[in-house]
Amino acid sequence: MERVLNYSVYDCSIIKLSKHHSDRKGNLSVVENNKTIPFGIKRLYYLYDVPGGESRGGHAHKDLYQLIVAASGSFTVTLDDGSVKRTFLLNRPYQGLMVVPGIWRTLDDFSSGAVCMVLASEGYTENDYIRNYDDFMKFKKNDSSNG
């Protein structure tokens, strides 16, 4: 996807995934590249066994798009674009939070047994990460002056 400068937390939203139900066999939800979500999935990872009171995330990405899903249990995701913060409770495996580049994210309040599945638009690249909040604010300022 082409990089869009100046994304805000309002460009991030809950995406409802298809939910196919069978009384005998349970539920099935599907995510398809460039159809369900506006990017192709190049990496999938999941977080689990997060100890009570611990946070995950605490970074932003320069170019990466993600869909964050509570595959099991619940947790909160706080998004920050440098000006506005929004918090989402994820607790349904048929919903995902679409996170665009240039947004600081923190994951908290993991329930016991929670599994956080993340579908990413690119493979792991350390250079895509912004791990320091002051560097993130400089990045956002540069984005706004270049946009």
mmCIF file of C-alpha atoms in Angstrom:
data_model
loop_
_atom_site.group_PDB
_atom_site.id
_atom_site.type_symbol
_atom_site.label_atom_id
_atom_site.label_comp_id
_atom_site.label_asym_id
_atom_site.label_seq_id
_atom_site.Cartn_x
_atom_site.Cartn_y
_atom_site.Cartn_z
ATOM 1 C CA MET A 1 0.000 0.000 0.000
ATOM 2 C CA GLU A 2 1.174 3.524 -0.666
ATOM 3 C CA ARG A 3 2.183 5.414 2.436
ATOM 4 C CA VAL A 4 -0.359 7.970 3.552
ATOM 5 C CA LEU A 5 0.963 10.764 5.712
ATOM 6 C CA ASN A 6 -0.889 12.139 8.708
ATOM 7 C CA TYR A 7 -3.061 9.199 9.633
ATOM 8 C CA SER A 8 -5.036 9.804 12.820
ATOM 9 C CA VAL A 9 -6.672 7.483 15.334
ATOM 10 C CA TYR A 10 -9.926 8.130 13.445
ATOM 11 C CA ASP A 11 -8.474 6.204 10.486
ATOM 12 C CA CYS A 12 -8.401 3.125 12.741
ATOM 13 C CA SER A 13 -11.630 1.212 13.203
ATOM 14 C CA ILE A 14 -13.262 -2.043 14.172
ATOM 15 C CA ILE A 15 -13.802 -4.349 11.214
ATOM 16 C CA LYS A 16 -16.524 -6.959 11.574
ATOM 17 C CA LEU A 17 -15.361 -10.314 10.211
ATOM 18 C CA SER A 18 -17.714 -12.830 8.690
ATOM 19 C CA LYS A 19 -19.125 -15.238 11.260
ATOM 20 C CA HIS A 20 -20.364 -18.614 10.075
ATOM 21 C CA HIS A 21 -22.251 -20.556 12.737
ATOM 22 C CA SER A 22 -23.095 -24.229 13.053
ATOM 23 C CA ASP A 23 -24.965 -25.545 16.082
ATOM 24 C CA ARG A 24 -22.933 -28.748 15.934
ATOM 25 C CA LYS A 25 -19.541 -27.454 14.885
ATOM 26 C CA GLY A 26 -19.076 -23.970 16.408
ATOM 27 C CA ASN A 27 -18.150 -20.758 14.642
ATOM 28 C CA LEU A 28 -15.762 -19.834 11.837
ATOM 29 C CA SER A 29 -14.547 -16.372 10.842
ATOM 30 C CA VAL A 30 -12.578 -15.597 7.676
ATOM 31 C CA VAL A 31 -10.044 -12.904 6.770
ATOM 32 C CA GLU A 32 -9.057 -12.590 3.100
ATOM 33 C CA ASN A 33 -6.174 -10.560 1.652
ATOM 34 C CA ASN A 34 -7.247 -7.256 0.078
ATOM 35 C CA LYS A 35 -10.912 -8.186 0.525
ATOM 36 C CA THR A 36 -11.828 -8.382 4.206
ATOM 37 C CA ILE A 37 -8.930 -6.041 5.002
ATOM 38 C CA PRO A 38 -7.278 -3.485 2.700
ATOM 39 C CA PHE A 39 -3.879 -5.203 2.634
ATOM 40 C CA GLY A 40 -2.259 -8.538 1.940
ATOM 41 C CA ILE A 41 -1.168 -10.493 5.015
ATOM 42 C CA LYS A 42 2.565 -11.155 5.027
ATOM 43 C CA ARG A 43 2.947 -11.993 8.711
ATOM 44 C CA LEU A 44 0.764 -13.409 11.467
ATOM 45 C CA TYR A 45 1.759 -13.560 15.110
ATOM 46 C CA TYR A 46 -0.053 -13.941 18.396
ATOM 47 C CA LEU A 47 0.472 -12.981 22.017
ATOM 48 C CA TYR A 48 -0.638 -15.246 24.848
ATOM 49 C CA ASP A 49 0.110 -15.984 28.499
ATOM 50 C CA VAL A 50 0.557 -12.251 29.142
ATOM 51 C CA PRO A 51 0.904 -11.913 32.936
ATOM 52 C CA GLY A 52 -1.756 -9.903 34.768
ATOM 53 C CA GLY A 53 -0.976 -6.190 34.869
ATOM 54 C CA GLU A 54 1.516 -6.329 31.996
ATOM 55 C CA SER A 55 1.359 -4.206 28.836
ATOM 56 C CA ARG A 56 2.396 -5.056 25.309
ATOM 57 C CA GLY A 57 2.976 -2.852 22.302
ATOM 58 C CA GLY A 58 4.316 0.524 23.330
ATOM 59 C CA HIS A 59 5.469 1.372 19.819
ATOM 60 C CA ALA A 60 4.371 2.604 16.410
ATOM 61 C CA HIS A 61 5.112 1.531 12.839
ATOM 62 C CA LYS A 62 6.163 3.773 9.970
ATOM 63 C CA ASP A 63 4.582 1.743 7.155
ATOM 64 C CA LEU A 64 2.929 -1.365 8.623
ATOM 65 C CA TYR A 65 -0.845 -1.969 8.612
ATOM 66 C CA GLN A 66 -2.265 -4.397 11.165
ATOM 67 C CA LEU A 67 -5.490 -6.107 12.092
ATOM 68 C CA ILE A 68 -5.557 -6.930 15.823
ATOM 69 C CA VAL A 69 -8.018 -9.620 16.929
ATOM 70 C CA ALA A 70 -8.881 -11.001 20.365
ATOM 71 C CA ALA A 71 -8.873 -14.640 19.255
ATOM 72 C CA SER A 72 -9.725 -15.571 22.852
ATOM 73 C CA GLY A 73 -10.464 -13.537 25.970
ATOM 74 C CA SER A 74 -10.179 -9.769 26.027
ATOM 75 C CA PHE A 75 -7.762 -6.852 26.215
ATOM 76 C CA THR A 76 -7.767 -3.125 25.524
ATOM 77 C CA VAL A 77 -5.866 -1.343 22.775
ATOM 78 C CA THR A 78 -5.064 2.340 23.223
ATOM 79 C CA LEU A 79 -4.190 4.182 20.024
ATOM 80 C CA ASP A 80 -2.416 7.547 20.008
ATOM 81 C CA ASP A 81 -1.731 9.726 16.956
ATOM 82 C CA GLY A 82 0.228 12.341 18.914
ATOM 83 C CA SER A 83 -2.855 14.536 19.399
ATOM 84 C CA VAL A 84 -5.774 12.226 20.206
ATOM 85 C CA LYS A 85 -6.052 8.889 22.025
ATOM 86 C CA ARG A 86 -8.767 6.267 21.511
ATOM 87 C CA THR A 87 -9.224 3.073 23.493
ATOM 88 C CA PHE A 88 -10.895 -0.068 22.151
ATOM 89 C CA LEU A 89 -11.971 -3.140 24.101
ATOM 90 C CA LEU A 90 -11.393 -6.210 21.967
ATOM 91 C CA ASN A 91 -13.345 -9.228 23.203
ATOM 92 C CA ARG A 92 -14.977 -10.850 20.156
ATOM 93 C CA PRO A 93 -13.057 -13.132 17.778
ATOM 94 C CA TYR A 94 -15.231 -11.990 14.859
ATOM 95 C CA GLN A 95 -14.049 -8.382 15.162
ATOM 96 C CA GLY A 96 -10.637 -6.902 14.476
ATOM 97 C CA LEU A 97 -9.113 -3.491 15.032
ATOM 98 C CA MET A 98 -7.557 -2.076 11.870
ATOM 99 C CA VAL A 99 -4.455 -0.043 12.809
ATOM 100 C CA VAL A 100 -2.840 2.163 10.181
ATOM 101 C CA PRO A 101 0.818 3.310 10.091
ATOM 102 C CA GLY A 102 2.023 6.149 12.293
ATOM 103 C CA ILE A 103 -0.157 5.275 15.291
ATOM 104 C CA TRP A 104 1.296 4.515 18.734
ATOM 105 C CA ARG A 105 -0.370 1.482 20.273
ATOM 106 C CA THR A 106 -0.427 -0.044 23.737
ATOM 107 C CA LEU A 107 -2.220 -3.267 24.717
ATOM 108 C CA ASP A 108 -3.369 -3.653 28.342
ATOM 109 C CA ASP A 109 -5.852 -5.383 30.643
ATOM 110 C CA PHE A 110 -5.379 -8.901 29.266
ATOM 111 C CA SER A 111 -7.928 -11.340 30.670
ATOM 112 C CA SER A 112 -6.802 -14.757 31.824
ATOM 113 C CA GLY A 113 -6.298 -16.957 28.763
ATOM 114 C CA ALA A 114 -6.410 -14.038 26.302
ATOM 115 C CA VAL A 115 -4.908 -14.577 22.869
ATOM 116 C CA CYS A 116 -4.113 -11.515 20.738
ATOM 117 C CA MET A 117 -3.710 -12.396 17.052
ATOM 118 C CA VAL A 118 -2.118 -9.814 14.760
ATOM 119 C CA LEU A 119 -2.273 -9.900 10.961
ATOM 120 C CA ALA A 120 0.402 -7.639 9.455
ATOM 121 C CA SER A 121 0.928 -6.178 5.983
ATOM 122 C CA GLU A 122 4.691 -6.801 6.018
ATOM 123 C CA GLY A 123 7.234 -9.186 7.488
ATOM 124 C CA TYR A 124 9.262 -8.139 10.512
ATOM 125 C CA THR A 125 11.566 -5.182 9.809
ATOM 126 C CA GLU A 126 13.188 -3.517 12.819
ATOM 127 C CA ASN A 127 13.595 -0.256 10.869
ATOM 128 C CA ASP A 128 9.787 0.057 10.628
ATOM 129 C CA TYR A 129 9.432 0.302 14.421
ATOM 130 C CA ILE A 130 9.360 3.518 16.429
ATOM 131 C CA ARG A 131 9.988 2.364 19.992
ATOM 132 C CA ASN A 132 10.552 5.709 21.749
ATOM 133 C CA TYR A 133 7.601 8.072 22.257
ATOM 134 C CA ASP A 134 9.709 11.232 21.737
ATOM 135 C CA ASP A 135 10.942 9.785 18.411
ATOM 136 C CA PHE A 136 7.316 9.034 17.538
ATOM 137 C CA MET A 137 6.343 12.658 18.152
ATOM 138 C CA LYS A 138 9.232 13.818 15.915
ATOM 139 C CA PHE A 139 8.065 11.360 13.234
ATOM 140 C CA LYS A 140 4.510 12.723 13.423
ATOM 141 C CA LYS A 141 5.783 16.302 13.203
ATOM 142 C CA ASN A 142 7.863 15.400 10.120
ATOM 143 C CA ASP A 143 4.843 13.660 8.556
ATOM 144 C CA SER A 144 2.681 16.742 9.042
ATOM 145 C CA SER A 145 5.315 19.087 7.600
ATOM 146 C CA ASN A 146 5.831 16.784 4.574
ATOM 147 C CA GLY A 147 2.132 16.149 3.949
#
